[in-house]
CSV table of N, CA, C and O in Angstrom, one decimal:
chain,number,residue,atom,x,y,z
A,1,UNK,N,-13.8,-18.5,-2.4
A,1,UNK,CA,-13.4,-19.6,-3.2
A,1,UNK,C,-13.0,-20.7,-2.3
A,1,UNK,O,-12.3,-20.5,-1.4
A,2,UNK,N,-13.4,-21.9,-2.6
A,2,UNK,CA,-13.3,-23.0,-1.4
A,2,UNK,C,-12.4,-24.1,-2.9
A,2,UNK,O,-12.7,-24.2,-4.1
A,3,UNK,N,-11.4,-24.5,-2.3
A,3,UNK,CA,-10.5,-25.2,-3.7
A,3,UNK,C,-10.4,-26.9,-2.7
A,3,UNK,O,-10.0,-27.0,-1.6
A,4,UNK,N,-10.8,-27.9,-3.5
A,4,UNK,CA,-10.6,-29.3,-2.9
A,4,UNK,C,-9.5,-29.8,-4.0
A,4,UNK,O,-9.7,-30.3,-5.1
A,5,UNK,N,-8.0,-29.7,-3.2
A,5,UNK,CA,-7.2,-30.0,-4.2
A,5,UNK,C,-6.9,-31.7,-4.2
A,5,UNK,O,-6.1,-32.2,-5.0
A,6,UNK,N,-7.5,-32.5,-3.5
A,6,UNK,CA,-8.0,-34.0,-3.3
A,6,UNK,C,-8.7,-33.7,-4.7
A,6,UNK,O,-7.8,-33.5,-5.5
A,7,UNK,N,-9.9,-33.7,-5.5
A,7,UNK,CA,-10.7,-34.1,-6.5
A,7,UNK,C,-9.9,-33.3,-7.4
A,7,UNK,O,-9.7,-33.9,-8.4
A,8,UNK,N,-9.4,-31.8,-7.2
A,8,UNK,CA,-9.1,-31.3,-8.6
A,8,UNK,C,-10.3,-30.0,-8.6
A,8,UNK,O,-10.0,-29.2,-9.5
A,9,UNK,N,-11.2,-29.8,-8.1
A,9,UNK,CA,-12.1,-28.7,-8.3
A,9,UNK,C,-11.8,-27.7,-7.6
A,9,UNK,O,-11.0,-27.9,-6.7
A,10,UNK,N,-12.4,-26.3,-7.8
A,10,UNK,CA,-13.1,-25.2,-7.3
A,10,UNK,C,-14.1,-24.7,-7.2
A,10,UNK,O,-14.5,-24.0,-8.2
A,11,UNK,N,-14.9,-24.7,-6.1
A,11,UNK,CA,-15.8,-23.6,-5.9
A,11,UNK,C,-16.2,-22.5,-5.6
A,11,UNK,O,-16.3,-22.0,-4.4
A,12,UNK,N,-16.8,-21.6,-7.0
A,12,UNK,CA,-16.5,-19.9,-6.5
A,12,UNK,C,-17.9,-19.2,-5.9
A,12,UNK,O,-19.0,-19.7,-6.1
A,13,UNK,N,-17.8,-18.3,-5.5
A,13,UNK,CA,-18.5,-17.7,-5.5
A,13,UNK,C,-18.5,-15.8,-5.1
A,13,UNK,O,-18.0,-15.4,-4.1
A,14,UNK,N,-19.0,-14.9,-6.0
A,14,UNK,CA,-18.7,-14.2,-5.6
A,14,UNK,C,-19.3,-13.1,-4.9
A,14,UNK,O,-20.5,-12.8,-5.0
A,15,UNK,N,-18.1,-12.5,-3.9
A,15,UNK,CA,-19.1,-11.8,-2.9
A,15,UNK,C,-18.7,-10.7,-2.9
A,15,UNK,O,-17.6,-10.4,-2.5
A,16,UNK,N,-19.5,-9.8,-3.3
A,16,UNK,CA,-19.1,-8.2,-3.3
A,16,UNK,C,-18.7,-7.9,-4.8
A,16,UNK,O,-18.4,-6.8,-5.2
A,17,UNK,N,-18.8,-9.1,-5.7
A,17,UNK,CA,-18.2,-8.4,-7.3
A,17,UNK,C,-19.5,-8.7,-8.0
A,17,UNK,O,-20.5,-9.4,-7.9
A,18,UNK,N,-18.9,-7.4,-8.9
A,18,UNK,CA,-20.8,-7.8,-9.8
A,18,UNK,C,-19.5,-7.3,-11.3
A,18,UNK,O,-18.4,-6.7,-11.2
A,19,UNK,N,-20.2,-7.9,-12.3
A,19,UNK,CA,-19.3,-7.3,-13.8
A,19,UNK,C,-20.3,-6.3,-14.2
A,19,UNK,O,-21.5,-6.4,-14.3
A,20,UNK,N,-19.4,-5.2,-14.5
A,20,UNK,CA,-20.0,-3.7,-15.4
A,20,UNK,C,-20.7,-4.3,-15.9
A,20,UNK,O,-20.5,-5.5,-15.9
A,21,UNK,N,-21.8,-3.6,-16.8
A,21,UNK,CA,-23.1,-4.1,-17.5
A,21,UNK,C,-22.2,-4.3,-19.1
A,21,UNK,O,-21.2,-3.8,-19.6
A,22,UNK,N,-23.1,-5.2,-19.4
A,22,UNK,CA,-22.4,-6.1,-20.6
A,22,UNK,C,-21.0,-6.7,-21.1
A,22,UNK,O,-20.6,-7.0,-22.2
A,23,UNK,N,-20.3,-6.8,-19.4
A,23,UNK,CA,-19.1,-7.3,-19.5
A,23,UNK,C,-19.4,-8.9,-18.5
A,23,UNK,O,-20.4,-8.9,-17.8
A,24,UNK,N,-18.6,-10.0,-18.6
A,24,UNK,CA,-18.4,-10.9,-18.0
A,24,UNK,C,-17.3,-11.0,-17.0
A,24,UNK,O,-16.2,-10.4,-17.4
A,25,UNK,N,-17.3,-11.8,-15.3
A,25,UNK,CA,-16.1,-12.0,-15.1
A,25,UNK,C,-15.8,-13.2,-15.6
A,25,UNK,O,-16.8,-13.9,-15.9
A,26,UNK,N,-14.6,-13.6,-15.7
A,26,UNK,CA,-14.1,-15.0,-16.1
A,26,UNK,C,-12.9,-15.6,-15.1
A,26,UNK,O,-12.0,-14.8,-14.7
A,27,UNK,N,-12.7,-16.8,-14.6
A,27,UNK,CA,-12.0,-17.5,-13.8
A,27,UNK,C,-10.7,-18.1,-14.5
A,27,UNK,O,-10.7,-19.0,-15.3
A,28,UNK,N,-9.5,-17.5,-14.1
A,28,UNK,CA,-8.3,-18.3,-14.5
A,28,UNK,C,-7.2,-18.9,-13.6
A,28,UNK,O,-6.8,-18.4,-12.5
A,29,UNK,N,-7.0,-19.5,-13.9
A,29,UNK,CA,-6.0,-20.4,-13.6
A,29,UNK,C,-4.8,-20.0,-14.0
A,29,UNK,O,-4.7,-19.8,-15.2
A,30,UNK,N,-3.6,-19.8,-13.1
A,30,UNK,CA,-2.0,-19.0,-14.1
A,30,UNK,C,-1.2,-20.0,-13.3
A,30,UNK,O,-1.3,-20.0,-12.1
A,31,UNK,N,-0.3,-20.8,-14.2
A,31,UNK,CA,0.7,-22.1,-13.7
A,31,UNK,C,1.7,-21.3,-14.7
A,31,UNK,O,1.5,-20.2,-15.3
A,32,UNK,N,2.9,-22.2,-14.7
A,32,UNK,CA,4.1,-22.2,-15.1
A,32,UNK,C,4.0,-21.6,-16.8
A,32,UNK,O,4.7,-20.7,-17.3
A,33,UNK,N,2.6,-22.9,-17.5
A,33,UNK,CA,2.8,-22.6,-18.8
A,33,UNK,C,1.3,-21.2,-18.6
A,33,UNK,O,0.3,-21.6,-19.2
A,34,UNK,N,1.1,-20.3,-18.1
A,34,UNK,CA,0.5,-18.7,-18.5
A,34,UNK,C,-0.7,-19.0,-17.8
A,34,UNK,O,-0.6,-19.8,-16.9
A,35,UNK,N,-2.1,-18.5,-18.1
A,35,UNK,CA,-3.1,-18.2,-18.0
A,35,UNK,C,-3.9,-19.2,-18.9
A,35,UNK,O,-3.8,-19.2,-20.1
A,36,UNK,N,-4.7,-20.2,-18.3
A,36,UNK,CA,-5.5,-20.3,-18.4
A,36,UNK,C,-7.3,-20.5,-18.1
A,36,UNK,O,-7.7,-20.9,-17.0
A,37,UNK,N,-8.4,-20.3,-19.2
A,37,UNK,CA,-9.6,-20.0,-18.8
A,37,UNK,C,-10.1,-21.5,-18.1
A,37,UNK,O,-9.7,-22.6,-18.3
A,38,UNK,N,-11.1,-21.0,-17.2
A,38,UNK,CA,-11.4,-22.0,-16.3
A,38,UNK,C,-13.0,-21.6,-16.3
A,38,UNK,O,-13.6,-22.6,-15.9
A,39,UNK,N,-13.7,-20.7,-16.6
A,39,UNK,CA,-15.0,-20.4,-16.9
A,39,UNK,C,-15.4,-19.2,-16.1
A,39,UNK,O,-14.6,-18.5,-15.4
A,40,UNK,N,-17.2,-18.7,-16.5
A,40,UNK,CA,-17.1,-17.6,-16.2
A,40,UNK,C,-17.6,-17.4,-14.8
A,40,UNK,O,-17.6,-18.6,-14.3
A,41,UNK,N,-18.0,-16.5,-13.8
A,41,UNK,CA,-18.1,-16.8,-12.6
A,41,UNK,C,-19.2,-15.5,-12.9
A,41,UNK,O,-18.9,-14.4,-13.3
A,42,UNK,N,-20.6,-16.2,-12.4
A,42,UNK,CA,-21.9,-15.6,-11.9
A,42,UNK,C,-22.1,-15.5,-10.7
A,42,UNK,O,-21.3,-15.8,-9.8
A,43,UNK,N,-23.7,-14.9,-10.4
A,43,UNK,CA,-24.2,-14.3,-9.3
A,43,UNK,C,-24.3,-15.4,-8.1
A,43,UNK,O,-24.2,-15.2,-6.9
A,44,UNK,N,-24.7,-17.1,-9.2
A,44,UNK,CA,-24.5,-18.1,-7.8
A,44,UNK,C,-22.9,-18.6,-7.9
A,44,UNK,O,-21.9,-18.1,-8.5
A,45,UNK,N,-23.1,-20.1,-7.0
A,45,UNK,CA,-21.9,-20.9,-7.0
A,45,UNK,C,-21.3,-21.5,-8.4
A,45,UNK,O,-21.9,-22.3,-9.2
A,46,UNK,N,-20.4,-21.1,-8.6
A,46,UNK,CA,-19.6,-21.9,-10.0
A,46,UNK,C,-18.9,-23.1,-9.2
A,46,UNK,O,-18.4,-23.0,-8.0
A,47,UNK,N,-19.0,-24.1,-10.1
A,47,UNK,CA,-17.9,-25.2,-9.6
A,47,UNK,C,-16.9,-25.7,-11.0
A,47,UNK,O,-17.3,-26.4,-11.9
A,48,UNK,N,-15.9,-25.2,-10.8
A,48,UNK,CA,-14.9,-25.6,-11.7
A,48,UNK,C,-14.0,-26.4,-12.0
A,48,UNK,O,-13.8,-26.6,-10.8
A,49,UNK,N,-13.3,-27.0,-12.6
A,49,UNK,CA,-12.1,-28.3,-12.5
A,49,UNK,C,-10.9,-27.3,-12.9
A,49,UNK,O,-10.9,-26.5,-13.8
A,50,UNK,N,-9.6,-27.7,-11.7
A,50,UNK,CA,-8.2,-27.1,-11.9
A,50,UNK,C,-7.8,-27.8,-13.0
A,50,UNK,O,-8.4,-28.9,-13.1
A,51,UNK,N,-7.0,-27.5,-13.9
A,51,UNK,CA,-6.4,-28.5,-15.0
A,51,UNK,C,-5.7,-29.5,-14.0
A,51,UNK,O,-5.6,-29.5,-12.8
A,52,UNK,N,-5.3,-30.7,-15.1
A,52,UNK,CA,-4.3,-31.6,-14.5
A,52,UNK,C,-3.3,-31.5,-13.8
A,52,UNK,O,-2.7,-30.5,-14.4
A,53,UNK,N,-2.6,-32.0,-12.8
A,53,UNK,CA,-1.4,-31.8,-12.1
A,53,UNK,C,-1.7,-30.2,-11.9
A,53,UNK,O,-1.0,-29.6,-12.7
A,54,UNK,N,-2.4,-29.4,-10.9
A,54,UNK,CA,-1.8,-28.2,-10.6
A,54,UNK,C,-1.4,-28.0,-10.0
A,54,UNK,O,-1.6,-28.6,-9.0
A,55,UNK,N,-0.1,-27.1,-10.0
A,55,UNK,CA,0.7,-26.5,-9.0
A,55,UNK,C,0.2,-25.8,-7.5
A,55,UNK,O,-0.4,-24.8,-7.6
A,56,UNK,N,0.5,-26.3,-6.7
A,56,UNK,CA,0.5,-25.6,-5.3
A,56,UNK,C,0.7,-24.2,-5.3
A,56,UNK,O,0.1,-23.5,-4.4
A,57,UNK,N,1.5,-23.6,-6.2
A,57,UNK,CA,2.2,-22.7,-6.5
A,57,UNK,C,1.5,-21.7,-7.4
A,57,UNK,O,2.1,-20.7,-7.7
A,58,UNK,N,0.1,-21.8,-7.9
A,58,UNK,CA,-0.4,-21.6,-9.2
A,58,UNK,C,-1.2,-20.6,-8.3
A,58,UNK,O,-1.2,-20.7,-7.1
A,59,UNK,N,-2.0,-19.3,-9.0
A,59,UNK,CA,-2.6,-18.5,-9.1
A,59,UNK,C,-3.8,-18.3,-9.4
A,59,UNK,O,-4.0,-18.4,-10.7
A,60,UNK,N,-5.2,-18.0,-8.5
A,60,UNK,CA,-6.4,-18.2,-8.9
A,60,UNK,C,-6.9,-16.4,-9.8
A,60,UNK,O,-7.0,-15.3,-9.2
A,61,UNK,N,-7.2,-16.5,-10.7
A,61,UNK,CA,-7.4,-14.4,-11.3
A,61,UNK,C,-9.0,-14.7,-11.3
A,61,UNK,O,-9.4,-15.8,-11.3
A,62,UNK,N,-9.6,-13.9,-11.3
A,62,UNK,CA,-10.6,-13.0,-12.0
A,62,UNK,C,-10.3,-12.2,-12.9
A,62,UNK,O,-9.3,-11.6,-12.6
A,63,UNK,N,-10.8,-11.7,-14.1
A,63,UNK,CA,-10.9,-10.4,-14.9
A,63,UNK,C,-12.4,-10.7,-15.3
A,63,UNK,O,-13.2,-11.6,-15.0
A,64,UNK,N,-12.4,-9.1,-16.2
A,64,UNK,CA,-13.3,-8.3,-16.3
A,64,UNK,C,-13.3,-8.6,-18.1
A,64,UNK,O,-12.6,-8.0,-18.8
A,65,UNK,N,-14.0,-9.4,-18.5
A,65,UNK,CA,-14.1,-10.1,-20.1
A,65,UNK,C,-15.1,-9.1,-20.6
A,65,UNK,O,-15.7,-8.2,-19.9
A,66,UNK,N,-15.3,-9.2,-22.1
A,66,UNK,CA,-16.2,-9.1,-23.0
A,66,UNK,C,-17.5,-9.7,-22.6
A,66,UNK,O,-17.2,-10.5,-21.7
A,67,UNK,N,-18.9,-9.6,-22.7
A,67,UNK,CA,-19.8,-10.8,-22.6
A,67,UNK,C,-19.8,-11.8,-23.3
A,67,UNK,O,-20.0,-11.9,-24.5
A,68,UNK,N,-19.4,-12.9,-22.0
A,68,UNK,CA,-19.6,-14.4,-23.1
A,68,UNK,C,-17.8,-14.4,-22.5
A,68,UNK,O,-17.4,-15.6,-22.8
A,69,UNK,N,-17.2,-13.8,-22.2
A,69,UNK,CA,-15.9,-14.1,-21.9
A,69,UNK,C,-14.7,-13.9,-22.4
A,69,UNK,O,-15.0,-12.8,-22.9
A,70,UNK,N,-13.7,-14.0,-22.7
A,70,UNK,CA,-12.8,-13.8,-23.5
A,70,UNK,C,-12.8,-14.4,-24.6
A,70,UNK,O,-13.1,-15.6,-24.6
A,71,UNK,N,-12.5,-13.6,-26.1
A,71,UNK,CA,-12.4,-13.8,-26.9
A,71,UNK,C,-11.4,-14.8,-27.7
A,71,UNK,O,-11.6,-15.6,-28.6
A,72,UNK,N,-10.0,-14.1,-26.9
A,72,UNK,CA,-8.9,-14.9,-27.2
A,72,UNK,C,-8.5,-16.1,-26.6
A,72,UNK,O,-7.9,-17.1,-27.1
A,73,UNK,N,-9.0,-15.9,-25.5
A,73,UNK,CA,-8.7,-17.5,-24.8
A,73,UNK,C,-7.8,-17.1,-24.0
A,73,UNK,O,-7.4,-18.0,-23.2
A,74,UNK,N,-7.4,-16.1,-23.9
A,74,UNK,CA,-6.1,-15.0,-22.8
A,74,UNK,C,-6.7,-14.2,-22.1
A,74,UNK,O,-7.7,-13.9,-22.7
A,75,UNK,N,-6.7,-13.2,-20.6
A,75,UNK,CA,-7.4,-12.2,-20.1
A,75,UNK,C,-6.9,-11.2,-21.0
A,75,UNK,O,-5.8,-11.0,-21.5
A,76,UNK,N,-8.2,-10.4,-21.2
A,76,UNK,CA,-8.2,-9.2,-22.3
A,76,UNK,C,-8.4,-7.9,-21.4
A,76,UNK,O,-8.0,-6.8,-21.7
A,77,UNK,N,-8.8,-8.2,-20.4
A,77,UNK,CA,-9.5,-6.9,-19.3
A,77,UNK,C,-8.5,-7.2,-18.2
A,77,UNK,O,-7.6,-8.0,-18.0
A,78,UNK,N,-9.2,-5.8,-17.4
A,78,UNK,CA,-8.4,-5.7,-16.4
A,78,UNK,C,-8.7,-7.2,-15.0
A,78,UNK,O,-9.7,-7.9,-15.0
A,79,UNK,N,-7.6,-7.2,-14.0
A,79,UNK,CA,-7.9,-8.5,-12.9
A,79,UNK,C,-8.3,-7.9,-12.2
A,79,UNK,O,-7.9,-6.8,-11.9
A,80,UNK,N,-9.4,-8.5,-11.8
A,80,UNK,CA,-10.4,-8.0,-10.3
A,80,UNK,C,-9.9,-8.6,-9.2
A,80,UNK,O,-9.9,-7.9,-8.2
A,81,UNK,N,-9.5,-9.7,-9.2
A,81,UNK,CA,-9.0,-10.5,-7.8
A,81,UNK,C,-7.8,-11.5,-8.4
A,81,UNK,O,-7.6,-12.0,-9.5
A,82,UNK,N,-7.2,-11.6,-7.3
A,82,UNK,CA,-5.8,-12.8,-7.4
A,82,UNK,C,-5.8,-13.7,-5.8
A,82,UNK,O,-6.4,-13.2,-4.9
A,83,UNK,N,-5.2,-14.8,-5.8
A,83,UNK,CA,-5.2,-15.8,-5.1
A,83,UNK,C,-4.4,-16.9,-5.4
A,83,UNK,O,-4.5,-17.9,-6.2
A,84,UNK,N,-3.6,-16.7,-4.5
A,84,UNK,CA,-2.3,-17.8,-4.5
A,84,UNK,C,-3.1,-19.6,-3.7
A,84,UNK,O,-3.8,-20.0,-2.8
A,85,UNK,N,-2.5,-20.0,-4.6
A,85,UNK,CA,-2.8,-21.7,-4.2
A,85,UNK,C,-2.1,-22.2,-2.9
A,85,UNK,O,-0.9,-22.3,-3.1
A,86,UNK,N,-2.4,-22.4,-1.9
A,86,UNK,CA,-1.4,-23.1,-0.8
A,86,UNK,C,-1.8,-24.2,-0.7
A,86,UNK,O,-3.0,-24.4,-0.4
A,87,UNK,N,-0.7,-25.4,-0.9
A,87,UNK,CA,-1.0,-26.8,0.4
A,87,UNK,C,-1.0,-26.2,1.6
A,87,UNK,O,-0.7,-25.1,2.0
A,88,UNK,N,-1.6,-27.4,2.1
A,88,UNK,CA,-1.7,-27.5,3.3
A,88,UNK,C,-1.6,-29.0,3.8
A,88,UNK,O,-1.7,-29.3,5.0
Protein backbone atom coordinates (compact mmCIF):
# COMPACT_ATOMS: atom_id res chain seq x y z
CA UNK A 1 0.00 0.00 0.00
CA UNK A 2 1.76 3.28 -1.10
CA UNK A 3 -0.57 6.32 0.77
CA UNK A 4 0.24 10.07 -0.81
CA UNK A 5 -1.06 11.91 2.11
CA UNK A 6 -0.21 15.39 -0.01
CA UNK A 7 -3.39 14.47 -2.55
CA UNK A 8 -5.50 12.48 -0.10
CA UNK A 9 -5.17 8.97 -2.02
CA UNK A 10 -4.09 5.30 -1.73
CA UNK A 11 -2.68 2.90 -3.65
CA UNK A 12 -3.27 -0.84 -3.04
CA UNK A 13 -2.19 -3.53 -4.09
CA UNK A 14 -2.28 -6.95 -2.99
CA UNK A 15 0.42 -9.28 -2.60
CA UNK A 16 0.10 -12.61 -1.34
CA UNK A 17 -3.96 -12.19 -0.52
CA UNK A 18 -6.37 -13.67 -2.76
CA UNK A 19 -10.39 -13.62 -1.16
CA UNK A 20 -11.90 -17.32 -0.53
CA UNK A 21 -14.00 -18.04 -3.63
CA UNK A 22 -17.20 -16.00 -3.71
CA UNK A 23 -16.07 -13.70 -1.01
CA UNK A 24 -14.63 -10.01 -1.65
CA UNK A 25 -11.74 -8.20 0.19
CA UNK A 26 -12.79 -4.70 1.01
CA UNK A 27 -10.59 -1.59 2.02
CA UNK A 28 -11.25 0.46 5.28
CA UNK A 29 -10.37 3.24 6.66
CA UNK A 30 -10.95 3.41 10.87
CA UNK A 31 -10.55 7.27 12.30
CA UNK A 32 -12.00 8.53 15.44
CA UNK A 33 -15.72 8.36 14.05
CA UNK A 34 -15.37 3.86 13.29
CA UNK A 35 -14.80 2.20 10.14
CA UNK A 36 -15.18 3.30 7.06
CA UNK A 37 -15.62 1.60 3.42
CA UNK A 38 -13.10 2.84 0.98
CA UNK A 39 -13.65 0.07 -1.85
CA UNK A 40 -12.93 -3.28 -2.76
CA UNK A 41 -9.27 -4.36 -3.39
CA UNK A 42 -8.53 -6.80 -6.55
CA UNK A 43 -5.96 -8.77 -8.21
CA UNK A 44 -4.44 -5.32 -9.83
CA UNK A 45 -3.67 -1.77 -8.42
CA UNK A 46 -6.72 -0.09 -6.62
CA UNK A 47 -6.43 3.64 -6.19
CA UNK A 48 -8.52 4.98 -3.51
CA UNK A 49 -9.36 8.48 -1.88
CA UNK A 50 -8.74 8.79 2.17
CA UNK A 51 -11.88 10.72 3.43
CA UNK A 52 -11.40 14.30 4.29
CA UNK A 53 -9.08 15.58 6.88
CA UNK A 54 -7.50 12.05 7.82
CA UNK A 55 -5.87 11.42 10.71
CA UNK A 56 -2.18 10.50 10.91
CA UNK A 57 -3.35 8.35 13.48
CA UNK A 58 -6.06 6.41 11.44
CA UNK A 59 -5.96 2.77 10.48
CA UNK A 60 -5.68 1.07 7.01
CA UNK A 61 -8.03 -2.79 7.42
CA UNK A 62 -8.72 -5.20 4.97
CA UNK A 63 -11.62 -7.83 5.52
CA UNK A 64 -12.97 -10.64 4.09
CA UNK A 65 -16.74 -9.31 2.65
CA UNK A 66 -19.62 -10.98 1.03
CA UNK A 67 -19.27 -10.69 -2.92
CA UNK A 68 -19.71 -7.20 -3.97
CA UNK A 69 -18.58 -6.19 -0.42
CA UNK A 70 -20.16 -5.42 2.61
CA UNK A 71 -23.65 -5.36 2.91
CA UNK A 72 -23.95 -3.07 5.78
CA UNK A 73 -21.54 -0.52 5.07
CA UNK A 74 -19.60 -1.92 8.39
CA UNK A 75 -16.85 -4.95 8.23
CA UNK A 76 -18.96 -8.09 8.46
CA UNK A 77 -15.95 -10.68 8.07
CA UNK A 78 -13.08 -11.34 9.59
CA UNK A 79 -9.55 -8.56 9.06
CA UNK A 80 -6.96 -9.88 6.86
CA UNK A 81 -4.47 -6.96 7.32
CA UNK A 82 -4.09 -3.69 9.47
CA UNK A 83 -1.90 -0.69 9.07
CA UNK A 84 -1.27 2.24 11.01
CA UNK A 85 -1.06 5.74 9.14
CA UNK A 86 2.29 7.55 10.07
CA UNK A 87 3.44 11.21 9.07
CA UNK A 88 6.37 11.58 8.21
Amino acid sequence: MRVDTRTGTAQVRPVGAEAPAGRSLELWYVGAEGPKPLGLVGGGATRVTLPQGASPDAVLAVSVEPQGGSPSGQPTGPVVFTGKLIAE
